[in-house]
Tab-separated table of C-alpha atoms in Angstrom:
chain	number	residue	atom	x	y	z
A	116	MET	CA	-26.563	-3.997	-26.169
A	117	GLN	CA	-25.774	-4.723	-29.804
A	118	SER	CA	-24.018	-3.208	-32.788
A	119	SER	CA	-25.958	-0.461	-34.518
A	120	HIS	CA	-24.372	-0.997	-37.930
A	121	ALA	CA	-23.389	-3.917	-40.061
A	122	ALA	CA	-19.704	-4.816	-39.840
A	123	ALA	CA	-19.050	-3.665	-43.400
A	124	ALA	CA	-20.483	-0.222	-42.581
A	125	VAL	CA	-17.991	0.506	-39.775
A	126	SER	CA	-14.481	1.856	-40.282
A	127	SER	CA	-11.795	3.466	-38.118
A	128	VAL	CA	-8.981	5.934	-38.564
A	129	PHE	CA	-6.501	7.373	-36.029
A	130	ASP	CA	-6.219	10.990	-37.170
A	131	GLU	CA	-7.812	13.194	-34.469
A	132	ASP	CA	-5.280	15.681	-33.076
A	133	ASN	CA	-7.503	17.194	-30.389
A	134	LEU	CA	-8.399	14.123	-28.308
A	135	ILE	CA	-6.806	12.730	-25.169
A	136	ALA	CA	-7.668	9.420	-23.546
A	137	ASP	CA	-6.806	10.286	-19.927
A	138	ALA	CA	-8.302	13.698	-19.207
A	139	GLY	CA	-8.193	12.987	-15.484
A	140	LEU	CA	-4.433	13.483	-15.611
A	141	VAL	CA	-5.073	17.219	-15.956
A	142	PRO	CA	-6.203	17.668	-12.308
A	143	VAL	CA	-4.012	14.812	-11.004
A	144	VAL	CA	-0.815	16.306	-12.432
A	145	ARG	CA	-1.877	19.692	-11.064
A	146	LEU	CA	-2.205	18.054	-7.625
A	147	ALA	CA	1.326	16.656	-7.922
A	148	GLU	CA	2.596	20.111	-8.863
A	149	ARG	CA	0.805	21.771	-5.957
A	150	ALA	CA	2.374	19.201	-3.633
A	151	GLY	CA	5.749	20.255	-5.035
A	152	LEU	CA	6.796	16.939	-6.597
A	153	PRO	CA	8.939	18.512	-9.377
A	154	GLU	CA	10.765	20.737	-6.886
A	155	LEU	CA	11.285	17.847	-4.458
A	156	VAL	CA	12.853	15.742	-7.222
A	157	ASP	CA	15.061	18.587	-8.440
A	158	THR	CA	16.276	19.174	-4.887
A	159	ALA	CA	16.877	15.571	-3.795
A	160	VAL	CA	17.679	13.494	-6.885
A	161	ARG	CA	21.118	14.037	-8.363
A	162	ILE	CA	22.101	11.508	-11.007
A	163	SER	CA	25.501	12.204	-12.486
A	164	GLY	CA	28.137	10.140	-14.205
A	165	SER	CA	25.679	7.919	-16.068
A	166	GLY	CA	27.499	8.703	-19.325
A	167	ASN	CA	24.318	8.633	-21.401
A	168	GLY	CA	22.429	11.706	-20.185
A	169	GLY	CA	19.944	9.485	-18.368
A	170	GLY	CA	20.083	11.607	-15.232
A	171	ALA	CA	19.293	14.907	-16.959
A	172	ASN	CA	16.115	16.725	-15.912
A	173	PRO	CA	14.928	14.104	-13.385
A	174	ALA	CA	11.809	16.072	-12.413
A	175	ALA	CA	10.245	15.812	-15.886
A	176	LYS	CA	11.018	12.088	-16.025
A	177	VAL	CA	9.621	11.343	-12.571
A	178	MET	CA	6.475	13.316	-13.392
A	179	SER	CA	6.087	11.370	-16.640
A	180	LEU	CA	6.485	8.020	-14.880
A	181	VAL	CA	4.116	8.886	-12.029
A	182	ALA	CA	1.495	10.252	-14.438
A	183	ALA	CA	1.730	7.143	-16.613
A	184	MET	CA	1.244	4.909	-13.556
A	185	CYS	CA	-1.774	6.972	-12.490
A	186	ALA	CA	-3.212	6.306	-15.957
A	187	GLY	CA	-2.558	2.552	-15.635
A	188	ALA	CA	0.931	1.922	-17.054
A	189	ASP	CA	2.473	-1.301	-15.736
A	190	SER	CA	5.604	-1.364	-17.885
A	191	ILE	CA	8.090	1.097	-19.327
A	192	ASP	CA	6.594	0.670	-22.814
A	193	ASP	CA	3.162	1.551	-21.406
A	194	THR	CA	4.389	5.071	-20.607
A	195	GLY	CA	3.992	5.693	-24.337
A	196	ARG	CA	0.288	6.283	-23.647
A	197	LEU	CA	1.288	9.816	-22.622
A	198	ARG	CA	2.321	10.625	-26.205
A	199	HIS	CA	-0.916	10.644	-28.164
A	200	GLY	CA	-3.380	13.132	-29.637
A	201	ALA	CA	-3.507	16.452	-27.834
A	202	MET	CA	-1.352	15.401	-24.846
A	203	PRO	CA	1.435	17.842	-25.928
A	204	THR	CA	-1.191	20.590	-25.750
A	205	ALA	CA	-2.273	19.647	-22.218
A	206	PHE	CA	1.194	18.879	-20.838
A	207	ASP	CA	4.781	19.977	-21.361
A	208	GLY	CA	7.865	17.852	-20.887
A	209	VAL	CA	6.403	14.390	-21.568
A	210	ARG	CA	9.296	11.969	-22.066
A	211	ALA	CA	9.457	8.984	-24.428
A	212	PRO	CA	9.503	5.407	-23.042
A	213	SER	CA	13.091	4.883	-24.216
A	214	THR	CA	14.195	7.999	-22.331
A	215	LEU	CA	12.364	6.884	-19.182
A	216	GLY	CA	13.936	3.435	-19.400
A	217	THR	CA	17.403	4.952	-19.664
A	218	PHE	CA	16.605	7.164	-16.684
A	219	LEU	CA	15.567	4.219	-14.491
A	220	ARG	CA	18.646	2.212	-15.453
A	221	SER	CA	20.828	5.141	-14.369
A	222	PHE	CA	19.807	4.628	-10.731
A	223	THR	CA	22.267	3.337	-8.162
A	224	HIS	CA	21.401	2.370	-4.589
A	225	GLY	CA	22.230	5.912	-3.480
A	226	HIS	CA	19.846	7.393	-6.031
A	227	VAL	CA	17.125	5.003	-4.845
A	228	LEU	CA	17.583	6.392	-1.327
A	229	GLN	CA	17.229	9.903	-2.743
A	230	LEU	CA	13.934	8.882	-4.333
A	231	HIS	CA	12.816	7.401	-0.985
A	232	ALA	CA	13.330	10.845	0.557
A	233	VAL	CA	11.172	12.422	-2.176
A	234	HIS	CA	8.402	9.888	-1.497
A	235	HIS	CA	8.368	10.641	2.231
A	236	ARG	CA	8.267	14.408	1.685
A	237	LEU	CA	5.593	14.114	-0.992
A	238	LEU	CA	3.405	12.118	1.387
A	239	GLY	CA	3.597	14.921	3.936
A	240	GLU	CA	2.750	17.533	1.305
A	241	LEU	CA	-0.239	15.525	0.037
A	242	ALA	CA	-1.497	15.068	3.602
A	243	ARG	CA	-1.466	18.854	4.038
A	244	ARG	CA	-3.507	19.387	0.881
A	245	ALA	CA	-6.027	16.542	1.091
A	246	PRO	CA	-7.823	14.702	3.929
A	247	LEU	CA	-5.785	11.536	3.397
A	248	LEU	CA	-6.032	10.235	6.962
A	249	PRO	CA	-9.076	11.634	8.780
A	250	GLY	CA	-8.863	10.753	12.447
A	251	ALA	CA	-5.075	10.292	12.416
A	252	ASP	CA	-4.753	12.935	15.116
A	253	GLN	CA	-6.573	10.460	17.373
A	254	VAL	CA	-5.350	7.002	16.341
A	255	ALA	CA	-3.457	5.616	13.338
A	256	PHE	CA	-2.326	2.110	12.446
A	257	ILE	CA	0.987	1.468	10.703
A	258	ASP	CA	0.980	-1.917	8.968
A	259	VAL	CA	4.163	-3.643	7.824
A	260	ASP	CA	4.271	-6.698	5.579
A	261	SER	CA	6.299	-8.304	2.815
A	262	THR	CA	5.192	-9.842	-0.446
A	263	HIS	CA	6.724	-11.849	-3.259
A	264	LYS	CA	6.456	-10.664	-6.855
A	265	ARG	CA	7.014	-13.413	-9.377
A	266	VAL	CA	9.382	-12.527	-12.194
A	267	PHE	CA	10.569	-14.394	-15.252
A	268	GLY	CA	14.020	-14.605	-16.726
A	269	ARG	CA	17.292	-15.546	-15.110
A	270	ALA	CA	18.924	-12.259	-16.092
A	271	LYS	CA	16.730	-10.122	-13.824
A	272	GLN	CA	18.948	-8.927	-10.984
A	273	GLY	CA	17.926	-10.065	-7.508
A	274	ALA	CA	15.370	-12.596	-8.779
A	275	GLN	CA	15.842	-15.805	-6.807
A	276	ILE	CA	13.976	-18.933	-5.834
A	277	GLY	CA	13.099	-18.426	-2.189
A	278	ARG	CA	9.968	-19.373	-0.288
A	279	PHE	CA	8.103	-20.713	-3.308
A	280	LYS	CA	9.735	-23.777	-4.784
A	281	GLY	CA	10.603	-23.348	-8.443
A	282	VAL	CA	9.331	-19.749	-8.581
A	283	ARG	CA	11.685	-16.806	-9.063
A	284	THR	CA	10.642	-13.735	-7.140
A	285	LEU	CA	11.659	-10.347	-5.879
A	286	HIS	CA	10.699	-9.674	-2.274
A	287	PRO	CA	9.336	-6.145	-1.607
A	288	LEU	CA	8.733	-4.826	1.899
A	289	LEU	CA	5.823	-2.416	2.370
A	290	ALA	CA	4.316	-0.240	5.082
A	291	THR	CA	0.960	1.529	5.074
A	292	ILE	CA	-0.827	3.975	7.373
A	293	CYS	CA	-4.580	3.949	7.914
A	294	THR	CA	-7.169	4.968	10.500
A	295	PRO	CA	-10.455	3.306	11.509
A	296	ILE	CA	-12.248	5.555	8.997
A	297	ALA	CA	-9.612	5.988	6.257
A	298	ARG	CA	-8.190	3.729	3.586
A	299	PRO	CA	-4.434	3.020	3.749
A	300	ILE	CA	-1.742	5.087	2.101
A	301	VAL	CA	1.749	3.791	1.352
A	302	ALA	CA	4.244	5.051	3.924
A	303	GLY	CA	7.302	3.153	2.728
A	304	VAL	CA	8.564	0.506	0.312
A	305	ARG	CA	11.824	-1.353	-0.127
A	306	LEU	CA	12.824	-3.864	-2.778
A	307	ARG	CA	14.847	-6.925	-1.730
A	308	ARG	CA	16.203	-10.003	-3.465
A	309	GLY	CA	13.991	-13.067	-3.648
A	310	LYS	CA	15.803	-15.065	-0.956
A	311	ALA	CA	15.846	-12.252	1.603
A	312	ALA	CA	14.430	-13.243	4.978
A	313	ASP	CA	11.049	-11.684	5.741
A	314	ALA	CA	12.467	-9.536	8.534
A	315	ARG	CA	15.693	-8.569	6.756
A	316	GLY	CA	16.197	-4.831	7.246
A	317	ALA	CA	12.905	-4.603	9.172
A	318	GLN	CA	14.299	-2.642	12.127
A	319	ARG	CA	15.643	0.197	9.972
A	320	PHE	CA	12.610	0.126	7.690
A	321	VAL	CA	10.206	0.354	10.638
A	322	ALA	CA	12.201	3.232	12.123
A	323	GLU	CA	12.006	5.155	8.823
A	324	VAL	CA	8.267	4.572	8.485
A	325	LEU	CA	7.545	5.601	12.067
A	326	SER	CA	9.480	8.832	11.539
A	327	THR	CA	7.362	9.508	8.429
A	328	ALA	CA	4.000	8.879	10.099
A	329	PRO	CA	3.735	12.241	11.924
A	330	GLN	CA	4.446	14.064	8.645
A	331	ALA	CA	1.392	12.306	7.188
A	332	GLY	CA	-0.778	13.575	10.028
A	333	ALA	CA	-0.488	10.603	12.413
A	334	THR	CA	0.074	12.745	15.494
A	335	GLY	CA	-2.170	10.838	17.911
A	336	LEU	CA	-1.863	7.280	19.201
A	337	ARG	CA	0.136	5.165	16.744
A	338	VAL	CA	0.046	1.364	16.657
A	339	LEU	CA	2.348	-0.726	14.482
A	340	ARG	CA	0.787	-4.015	13.341
A	341	ALA	CA	2.750	-6.855	11.800
A	342	ASP	CA	2.821	-10.615	11.250
A	343	SER	CA	4.962	-13.112	13.130
A	344	GLN	CA	8.005	-12.681	10.857
A	345	PHE	CA	8.462	-9.235	12.430
A	346	TYR	CA	8.199	-10.499	16.002
A	347	ASN	CA	11.676	-9.682	17.248
A	348	ALA	CA	13.271	-7.461	19.860
A	349	ASP	CA	14.727	-5.031	17.311
A	350	VAL	CA	11.347	-4.168	15.763
A	351	VAL	CA	9.738	-3.733	19.185
A	352	ALA	CA	12.644	-1.520	20.282
A	353	ALA	CA	12.193	0.648	17.171
A	354	CYS	CA	8.529	1.124	18.146
A	355	GLN	CA	9.439	2.080	21.696
A	356	ARG	CA	12.019	4.619	20.538
A	357	ALA	CA	9.409	6.220	18.264
A	358	ASP	CA	6.760	6.370	21.016
A	359	THR	CA	4.597	3.940	19.052
A	360	CYS	CA	2.593	1.012	20.372
A	361	PHE	CA	3.005	-2.419	18.782
A	362	SER	CA	0.654	-5.291	17.965
A	363	ILE	CA	2.640	-8.178	16.481
A	364	THR	CA	1.648	-11.791	15.855
A	365	THR	CA	4.013	-14.078	17.743
A	366	GLY	CA	3.668	-17.546	16.281
A	367	MET	CA	3.824	-20.603	18.545
A	368	ASN	CA	7.296	-20.912	20.061
A	369	PRO	CA	7.803	-23.045	23.217
A	370	SER	CA	7.535	-20.061	25.564
A	371	ILE	CA	4.242	-18.972	23.989
A	372	LYS	CA	2.883	-22.517	24.194
A	373	ARG	CA	3.673	-22.720	27.901
A	374	ALA	CA	2.007	-19.371	28.534
A	375	ILE	CA	-1.145	-20.396	26.647
A	376	ALA	CA	-1.301	-23.743	28.452
A	377	ALA	CA	-1.355	-21.878	31.768
A	378	ILE	CA	-4.460	-19.845	30.879
A	379	ASP	CA	-7.401	-20.754	33.099
A	380	GLU	CA	-10.296	-22.238	31.138
A	381	ASN	CA	-12.672	-19.716	32.703
A	382	ALA	CA	-10.604	-16.816	31.319
A	383	TRP	CA	-11.679	-17.447	27.710
A	384	ARG	CA	-14.326	-15.056	26.379
A	385	GLN	CA	-16.652	-16.111	23.586
A	386	ILE	CA	-16.893	-13.866	20.504
A	387	ARG	CA	-18.860	-14.177	17.288
A	388	TYR	CA	-18.052	-12.633	13.918
A	389	PRO	CA	-21.347	-11.750	12.143
A	390	THR	CA	-19.785	-11.721	8.660
A	391	GLY	CA	-17.074	-14.307	9.232
A	392	VAL	CA	-13.292	-13.941	9.428
A	393	LEU	CA	-10.906	-15.688	7.046
A	394	ASP	CA	-8.809	-18.312	8.814
A	395	PRO	CA	-5.179	-17.825	7.659
A	396	ASP	CA	-4.401	-21.511	8.228
A	397	THR	CA	-7.332	-23.169	6.454
A	398	GLY	CA	-8.732	-20.415	4.223
A	399	GLU	CA	-12.206	-21.039	5.663
A	400	LEU	CA	-14.505	-18.482	7.258
A	401	ILE	CA	-14.611	-18.457	11.058
A	402	TYR	CA	-17.763	-17.318	12.839
A	403	ASP	CA	-16.995	-18.293	16.439
A	404	ALA	CA	-13.839	-17.929	18.501
A	405	GLN	CA	-12.625	-17.394	22.045
A	406	VAL	CA	-10.211	-14.765	23.315
A	407	ALA	CA	-8.091	-14.564	26.462
A	408	GLU	CA	-5.337	-12.270	27.692
A	409	ILE	CA	-2.121	-12.753	29.642
A	410	PRO	CA	-1.598	-9.270	31.160
A	411	ALA	CA	2.180	-9.512	31.641
A	412	TYR	CA	4.130	-11.750	29.288
A	413	ALA	CA	7.926	-11.415	29.241
A	414	ALA	CA	9.216	-11.621	25.661
A	415	PHE	CA	12.736	-12.057	24.290
A	416	THR	CA	14.054	-13.545	27.525
A	417	GLY	CA	17.053	-14.906	25.656
A	418	ARG	CA	18.268	-11.352	25.028
A	419	PRO	CA	20.057	-9.079	27.546
A	420	LYS	CA	17.703	-7.823	30.264
A	421	ALA	CA	17.629	-4.318	28.852
A	422	GLU	CA	16.188	-5.684	25.579
A	423	GLN	CA	13.488	-7.832	27.185
A	424	VAL	CA	9.936	-6.502	26.957
A	425	THR	CA	6.928	-7.239	29.135
A	426	ALA	CA	3.525	-6.539	27.631
A	427	ARG	CA	0.150	-8.156	26.990
A	428	LEU	CA	-0.211	-11.455	25.162
A	429	ILE	CA	-3.681	-11.731	23.637
A	430	VAL	CA	-4.697	-15.138	22.292
A	431	ARG	CA	-7.551	-16.033	19.971
A	432	ARG	CA	-8.450	-19.694	19.631
A	433	VAL	CA	-10.756	-21.419	17.160
A	434	ARG	CA	-11.906	-24.981	16.875
A	435	ASP	CA	-9.601	-27.097	14.746
A	436	LEU	CA	-12.061	-28.217	12.087
A	437	ALA	CA	-9.417	-30.409	10.495
A	438	LYS	CA	-9.942	-32.815	13.411
A	439	PRO	CA	-13.442	-34.366	13.415
A	440	ALA	CA	-15.554	-33.938	16.522
A	441	THR	CA	-16.340	-37.665	16.592
A	442	ALA	CA	-14.421	-40.813	15.829
A	443	GLY	CA	-16.630	-43.824	15.190
A	444	GLU	CA	-19.211	-44.175	17.954
A	445	GLN	CA	-17.157	-42.252	20.532
A	446	GLY	CA	-17.571	-38.503	20.846
A	447	GLU	CA	-14.593	-36.234	21.338
A	448	LEU	CA	-12.962	-36.413	24.739
A	449	PHE	CA	-11.838	-32.762	24.583
A	450	PRO	CA	-12.000	-30.062	21.885
A	451	ALA	CA	-8.989	-29.433	19.656
A	452	TRP	CA	-8.042	-25.772	19.257
A	453	ARG	CA	-5.756	-23.703	17.079
A	454	TYR	CA	-4.239	-20.630	18.712
A	455	HIS	CA	-3.432	-17.223	17.216
A	456	PRO	CA	-1.474	-15.113	19.752
A	457	PHE	CA	-0.194	-11.573	19.360
A	458	PHE	CA	2.007	-9.394	21.549
A	459	THR	CA	0.864	-5.835	22.214
A	460	ASN	CA	1.187	-2.851	24.502
A	461	SER	CA	-1.764	-0.980	22.986
A	462	PRO	CA	-4.226	0.650	25.408
A	463	PHE	CA	-7.280	-0.990	23.841
A	464	GLU	CA	-9.550	-3.361	25.758
A	465	THR	CA	-8.951	-7.055	24.975
A	466	LEU	CA	-11.686	-7.610	22.378
A	467	GLN	CA	-11.095	-4.219	20.795
A	468	ALA	CA	-7.345	-4.926	20.550
A	469	GLU	CA	-8.087	-8.296	18.938
A	470	ARG	CA	-10.419	-6.675	16.409
A	471	HIS	CA	-7.884	-3.974	15.535
A	472	HIS	CA	-5.106	-6.546	15.141
A	473	ARG	CA	-7.142	-8.628	12.688
A	474	HIS	CA	-7.626	-5.510	10.574
A	475	HIS	CA	-3.884	-5.678	9.794
A	476	ALA	CA	-5.007	-7.645	6.722
A	477	VAL	CA	-5.937	-4.301	5.112
A	478	ILE	CA	-2.346	-4.075	3.841
A	479	GLU	CA	-3.059	-7.103	1.647
A	480	GLN	CA	-5.605	-4.989	-0.219
A	481	VAL	CA	-2.906	-2.422	-0.995
A	482	ILE	CA	-0.575	-5.161	-2.250
A	483	ALA	CA	-3.337	-6.620	-4.424
A	484	ASP	CA	-4.174	-3.127	-5.692
A	485	GLY	CA	-0.562	-2.597	-6.734
A	486	LYS	CA	-0.221	-5.984	-8.427
A	487	ALA	CA	-3.391	-5.269	-10.402
A	488	GLY	CA	-1.814	-2.049	-11.666
A	489	PRO	CA	1.749	-0.743	-11.974
A	490	LEU	CA	3.192	-3.663	-9.982
A	491	ALA	CA	1.852	-6.209	-12.439
A	492	HIS	CA	5.467	-6.188	-13.599
A	493	LEU	CA	8.772	-5.068	-12.208
A	494	PRO	CA	9.766	-4.126	-15.719
A	495	SER	CA	13.547	-3.836	-15.809
A	496	GLY	CA	16.372	-6.329	-15.634
A	497	ASP	CA	18.237	-3.868	-13.384
A	498	PHE	CA	17.582	-4.203	-9.644
A	499	ASN	CA	17.879	-0.497	-8.824
A	500	ALA	CA	15.613	0.414	-11.748
A	501	ASN	CA	12.966	-1.884	-10.286
A	502	ALA	CA	13.542	-0.427	-6.821
A	503	ALA	CA	12.900	3.050	-8.276
A	504	TRP	CA	9.816	1.742	-10.101
A	505	LEU	CA	8.452	0.447	-6.768
A	506	ILE	CA	8.894	3.864	-5.126
A	507	LEU	CA	7.263	5.620	-8.084
A	508	TRP	CA	4.294	3.276	-7.727
A	509	ALA	CA	4.001	4.296	-4.055
A	510	MET	CA	3.965	7.955	-5.128
A	511	SER	CA	1.286	7.334	-7.757
A	512	PHE	CA	-0.789	5.311	-5.271
A	513	ASN	CA	-0.767	8.133	-2.711
A	514	LEU	CA	-1.447	10.706	-5.422
A	515	LEU	CA	-4.564	8.815	-6.524
A	516	ARG	CA	-5.655	8.387	-2.902
A	517	ALA	CA	-5.307	12.148	-2.399
A	518	ALA	CA	-7.272	12.826	-5.592
A	519	GLY	CA	-10.027	10.501	-4.368
A	520	ALA	CA	-10.113	12.222	-0.979
A	521	LEU	CA	-10.600	15.596	-2.701
A	522	THR	CA	-13.397	14.227	-4.893
A	523	SER	CA	-16.093	12.507	-2.834
A	524	ALA	CA	-16.682	10.276	0.174
A	525	PHE	CA	-17.057	7.303	-2.180
A	526	HIS	CA	-13.796	7.905	-4.011
A	527	ALA	CA	-11.969	8.551	-0.743
A	528	ARG	CA	-12.498	4.849	0.044
A	529	ALA	CA	-12.411	3.400	-3.476
A	530	THR	CA	-9.542	1.330	-4.829
A	531	THR	CA	-7.062	3.051	-7.097
A	532	ALA	CA	-8.402	0.946	-9.977
A	533	THR	CA	-11.837	2.498	-9.414
A	534	ILE	CA	-10.395	6.011	-9.096
A	535	ARG	CA	-8.485	5.433	-12.325
A	536	ALA	CA	-11.588	4.208	-14.176
A	537	HIS	CA	-13.907	6.941	-12.876
A	538	LEU	CA	-11.644	9.974	-12.792
A	539	VAL	CA	-8.489	9.428	-14.863
A	540	ASN	CA	-9.307	7.311	-17.911
A	541	VAL	CA	-11.831	9.826	-19.247
A	542	PRO	CA	-11.615	10.838	-22.928
A	543	ALA	CA	-11.768	14.527	-23.769
A	544	ARG	CA	-11.481	16.859	-26.735
A	545	LEU	CA	-9.273	19.906	-26.270
A	546	ALA	CA	-10.097	23.288	-27.746
A	547	ARG	CA	-8.795	26.824	-27.301
A	548	SER	CA	-10.989	29.863	-26.836
A	549	ALA	CA	-9.998	33.342	-25.714
A	550	ARG	CA	-6.550	32.103	-24.688
A	551	ARG	CA	-8.123	29.411	-22.513
A	552	LEU	CA	-7.846	25.640	-22.847
A	553	ILE	CA	-11.249	23.946	-22.694
A	554	LEU	CA	-11.814	20.223	-22.140
A	555	TYR	CA	-14.951	18.779	-23.729
A	556	LEU	CA	-15.790	15.525	-21.938
A	557	PRO	CA	-18.398	12.844	-22.717
A	558	ARG	CA	-22.023	13.757	-22.148
A	559	ASN	CA	-23.722	11.653	-19.448
A	560	TRP	CA	-20.418	10.445	-17.998
A	561	PRO	CA	-21.646	8.632	-14.845
A	562	TRP	CA	-19.076	10.306	-12.606
A	563	ALA	CA	-19.162	13.761	-14.208
A	564	ASP	CA	-19.991	15.542	-10.931
A	565	ALA	CA	-17.132	13.825	-9.103
A	566	TRP	CA	-14.700	14.652	-11.925
A	567	GLN	CA	-15.811	18.285	-11.968
A	568	GLN	CA	-15.402	18.513	-8.185
A	569	LEU	CA	-11.793	17.310	-8.451
A	570	PHE	CA	-11.075	19.614	-11.390
A	571	ASP	CA	-12.571	22.703	-9.723
A	572	THR	CA	-10.741	22.028	-6.445
A	573	LEU	CA	-7.349	21.813	-8.107
A	574	HIS	CA	-7.772	24.528	-10.726
A	575	THR	CA	-8.938	27.224	-8.329
A	576	PRO	CA	-5.969	29.454	-7.513
A	577	PRO	CA	-4.608	28.420	-4.102
A	578	ASP	CA	-4.847	31.934	-2.649
A	579	SER	CA	-8.572	32.124	-3.496
A	580	ARG	CA	-9.613	28.882	-1.839
C-alpha cells in the first residue's frame, strides 16, 4: 500500500455536514432504547440539590455517556465525539462533555446505588432481547475478582498506595456471568479505595450478584468461582443462601497443608493439558499435572459450628521447576511439588471440576477488555463520579455484548474492541428521502453483512418480529 498522490497534491478540510464517524451507534442506541434504559434511569436516578443543574434530565446524560463508551470514549472529553457532522440529525439529546462532567460530579454514594439498580435491571432486559447467555438455563458460572487501576495525582479521591509499592490505585471489584458456550457479561461492579482489602464488602457484593444472575437467564445450576482472597465463611454462606454452588481457591493455610499431606500417593490422577496452562506462580506454561480429591474437608473450623462448611477439597499439583531435578552427580531423592487447592461443592466429577475452576481466568479477559477501552482512565477527581463511570462502562460492555449476540456467531464471542471496530466505528453519510433517513455506508466494508443484520434486527418494529 502506498500514497496515490504526491504530498503537495493532497489537502483536507472539515466541512461535511452529512457524515458521521460511528454509524453503528444507530442500531446500538436503538437496542438500549428497546431495553428501556432511558425509562430505567428516569425511574431510579433522582439527583437533586446539586445546585448547578447537574442532575437534570439524567436519562439523556446516561444515554450520551453509554453511547460514547460504546464508540470508544475513555475520558469525559472523549464524549465530544458525539457532537460532529450529522450526529444531531441521527440522534436527539446529545449532551456536551462539560455537561456530562458536571452530571458525574453531582453523584453521591446514594446516587451510585441508584445507578447500580439501573445496571442490574438493564442486564435483565438485554438478556430477554438477545441470546446473551446461551445454555444458562443448564449451567452458569459467576466469577468474582478484584483489580487495581493505576491513577495519577494525589488529589484523586480514594487513590492510595496499597498492594503495589509506590503506585497509587483505585481498587474495583467485578463479577461476571458466563456459560461453557458464552462469553462473559458484567453482572456487577463496585469501586473501592486503593488500600481496601481484596475481600472488603465481598459478602454483600456476592449476594447482590447472585440475586441478579437469574434475571440474566441463569436459572439452572449456578457456580460461583473466585480466588483465594474470597475464601471465607461469609462468601460461602452467601452462596448457600442463594442456592448457588461455590468453587473457591483456598491458598495454603496450615489446615490445608495437613489435609494435602494426608493424601495417599496412589490417589493422584495424571492429567495433560494439550495447549498448556499458565502457571500463576511462575508465569510459565504447564503441560502436565496431577489431581486428587479429599471428599469431605471441614472448612472454617475456627468459626461457630453453624458457620462451618464441609465440602470437597480438590488439589492440583505441578512439579516445582524452580528446584532442579538434580544437584551435582546425585539425582533428586523425591520430587518437589507446588499445590493449587480449591474448595467446592459443585456436582462435577473431579477432573471436570478442576477444568471448570481453571476457567475462572476468563474474568481477566473482561478486565483487560475494559482497561483497553473506557477503563483506560477513571477520569474524574471525584470518587463517586468514578464509581458512576465504572457502572456506565459495565452497561456499555453488556450493550455491546448484546449487539454482538444479535449480529453473528463470530461477534457473539468477539471482544468489545472487535465489535466496536467492526460494527460501531463505521463512517456513514446521512441523507433524507421521502421522509426517511438513509445511511450510506462504505462500499466493500468487510463486515457489511454483519452490520446489516444488526441494523435490520433492531429497526424492524417489535410487533412484526
